[in-house]
Amino acid sequence: MKKILILITFLYFISGCTIEYEMLYKSENNINETIEISVDNEMALSYADSIEEYFKDIFNSWKNSYNLKNYEYEIKEHQKTSTIIIQKKNDNLNEIINNSVFDFIFKDRNIYKQNNDIVIEMSDYSYNVITEDMLIDYDKTLSSKINIKIKSNYKVECNADKKNEVTGTYEWEFTPEDANKKLEIIFTDKLNLTAYLYNMGTVFWITIFAILTILAITLIYKLFKNKISRSNKI
């Protein structure tokens, strides 16, 4: 996981974009990560013949060097900007905290259990990872922020900038001026039912809708059939 941040850092600094990092905490052993990085098409095409080549060349070079074989990515091209979406399912929360985007921007990271709760504390914010010498051939107009979004199916206590208890979504924004800003979150063992249902995803709700539709049609059919049967008896 640490290696993917090398790639992200590289893209982040050469593209002058904002990193959108999202972590979905379903349980201590079921955590999904999604990182989206969007770049200006004109800028990308100044380094490659196509948008797809631009993203693939960078990703594959770092993938081969740092063994990123467990990560999946897809490229979405649009008229003015394009996006690479990098995803991975994890079964170890400790790995996420110590070898992910958090390792990239926080020098001090702690994770521990407190009774049945899981506590994460991160501070000493800094993303001055790549030196200017490494950017000599690239655009030095750096991005100004990184957004971190953590979703949880469990009730949490945190210091997020934005909170949505209904969806279980907590957001932080970090800029170069946030050196003293901390990220603190406590995952309790109490289920947040509304968030759990919300995070089940589109496929789940389509399935539920299909089942309910079939049940409704079956019920209507039986009622109609019974009505006809009673009419015939009369």
Short mmCIF file of C-alpha atoms in Angstrom, two decimals, residues 67-189:
data_model
loop_
_atom_site.label_atom_id
_atom_site.label_comp_id
_atom_site.label_asym_id
_atom_site.label_seq_id
_atom_site.Cartn_x
_atom_site.Cartn_y
_atom_site.Cartn_z
CA ASN A 67 4.78 -4.50 -6.99
CA LEU A 68 1.34 -2.88 -7.12
CA LYS A 69 -0.23 -6.02 -8.56
CA ASN A 70 -3.02 -6.14 -5.96
CA TYR A 71 -4.44 -2.79 -6.97
CA GLU A 72 -7.05 -2.24 -9.64
CA TYR A 73 -7.56 0.92 -11.59
CA GLU A 74 -9.78 2.33 -14.30
CA ILE A 75 -9.49 5.44 -16.42
CA LYS A 76 -12.41 7.72 -17.17
CA GLU A 77 -11.95 10.27 -19.94
CA HIS A 78 -14.04 13.42 -20.15
CA GLN A 79 -14.00 16.51 -22.30
CA LYS A 80 -11.78 18.74 -20.17
CA THR A 81 -10.46 16.53 -17.37
CA SER A 82 -9.86 12.83 -16.94
CA THR A 83 -9.64 10.63 -13.88
CA ILE A 84 -7.79 7.55 -12.72
CA ILE A 85 -9.63 5.59 -10.04
CA ILE A 86 -7.48 3.27 -7.93
CA GLN A 87 -9.17 0.73 -5.67
CA LYS A 88 -8.32 -2.07 -3.29
CA LYS A 89 -10.14 -4.21 -0.73
CA ASN A 90 -8.23 -4.74 2.51
CA ASP A 91 -8.63 -7.11 5.43
CA ASN A 92 -6.30 -5.33 7.84
CA LEU A 93 -6.97 -1.89 9.27
CA ASN A 94 -3.46 -1.61 10.66
CA GLU A 95 -2.04 -1.96 7.14
CA ILE A 96 -4.22 0.90 5.95
CA ILE A 97 -3.09 3.25 8.68
CA ASN A 98 0.61 2.51 8.40
CA ASN A 99 0.94 1.98 4.66
CA SER A 100 -1.53 4.21 2.89
CA VAL A 101 -2.40 7.81 2.19
CA PHE A 102 -2.04 8.42 5.92
CA ASP A 103 1.61 7.42 5.77
CA PHE A 104 1.98 9.94 2.98
CA ILE A 105 0.67 12.97 4.85
CA PHE A 106 0.99 12.19 8.57
CA LYS A 107 4.31 11.61 10.28
CA ASP A 108 2.68 10.59 13.57
CA ARG A 109 0.09 7.80 13.31
CA ASN A 110 -1.40 5.69 16.09
CA ILE A 111 -4.01 2.96 16.10
CA TYR A 112 -5.08 1.04 19.18
CA LYS A 113 -8.03 -0.66 20.83
CA GLN A 114 -9.80 0.90 23.75
CA ASN A 115 -12.22 -1.61 25.22
CA ASN A 116 -14.28 -2.58 22.15
CA ASP A 117 -13.52 0.61 20.23
CA ILE A 118 -10.81 1.20 17.64
CA VAL A 119 -9.01 4.53 17.97
CA ILE A 120 -7.07 6.22 15.17
CA GLU A 121 -5.01 9.34 15.84
CA MET A 122 -2.91 11.11 13.21
CA SER A 123 -0.99 14.35 13.44
CA ASP A 124 2.12 16.23 12.25
CA TYR A 125 0.66 16.84 8.82
CA SER A 126 3.09 17.25 5.93
CA TYR A 127 3.09 16.28 2.26
CA ASN A 128 6.46 17.72 1.25
CA VAL A 129 7.48 14.29 0.02
CA ILE A 130 8.79 15.04 -3.44
CA THR A 131 11.61 17.52 -3.79
CA GLU A 132 11.68 20.11 -6.54
CA ASP A 133 14.63 18.32 -8.15
CA MET A 134 12.31 15.39 -8.90
CA LEU A 135 9.90 17.76 -10.66
CA ILE A 136 12.38 19.34 -13.03
CA ASP A 137 10.59 18.02 -16.12
CA TYR A 138 7.10 18.60 -14.85
CA ASP A 139 4.65 21.31 -14.02
CA LYS A 140 5.63 22.78 -10.66
CA THR A 141 2.17 24.24 -10.00
CA LEU A 142 1.29 22.10 -7.02
CA SER A 143 -2.11 21.24 -5.67
CA SER A 144 -3.28 23.03 -2.57
CA LYS A 145 -5.29 20.37 -0.79
CA ILE A 146 -6.05 16.73 -0.15
CA ASN A 147 -9.50 15.53 0.84
CA ILE A 148 -9.99 12.52 3.08
CA LYS A 149 -13.40 10.89 3.38
CA ILE A 150 -14.02 8.03 5.81
CA LYS A 151 -17.28 6.10 5.73
CA SER A 152 -18.30 3.73 8.49
CA ASN A 153 -21.14 1.28 9.08
CA TYR A 154 -20.55 1.80 12.80
CA LYS A 155 -21.14 4.80 15.00
CA VAL A 156 -18.04 6.94 15.39
CA GLU A 157 -16.66 9.87 17.33
CA CYS A 158 -14.35 12.15 15.38
CA ASN A 159 -13.09 15.68 14.71
CA ALA A 160 -14.09 15.74 11.03
CA ASP A 161 -14.71 19.04 9.25
CA LYS A 162 -17.97 17.67 7.89
CA LYS A 163 -20.16 14.96 9.41
CA ASN A 164 -23.17 13.11 8.05
CA GLU A 165 -24.45 10.62 10.59
CA VAL A 166 -27.18 9.36 8.27
CA THR A 167 -24.72 8.13 5.62
CA GLY A 168 -21.90 7.54 8.10
CA THR A 169 -19.61 9.91 6.17
CA TYR A 170 -16.86 12.02 7.74
CA GLU A 171 -14.65 14.42 5.78
CA TRP A 172 -11.40 16.27 6.37
CA GLU A 173 -9.65 18.78 4.13
CA PHE A 174 -5.93 19.43 4.49
CA THR A 175 -3.97 22.31 2.96
CA PRO A 176 -0.34 23.46 3.35
CA GLU A 177 -1.48 25.71 6.20
CA ASP A 178 -2.75 22.77 8.27
CA ALA A 179 0.53 21.64 9.83
CA ASN A 180 -1.06 21.46 13.29
CA LYS A 181 -4.32 19.90 12.19
CA LYS A 182 -5.13 16.38 13.40
CA LEU A 183 -7.30 13.53 12.21
CA GLU A 184 -8.94 11.68 15.06
CA ILE A 185 -11.64 9.03 14.79
CA ILE A 186 -13.02 6.33 17.08
CA PHE A 187 -14.90 3.38 15.56
CA THR A 188 -17.32 1.99 18.12
CA ASP A 189 -18.84 -1.49 17.99
#
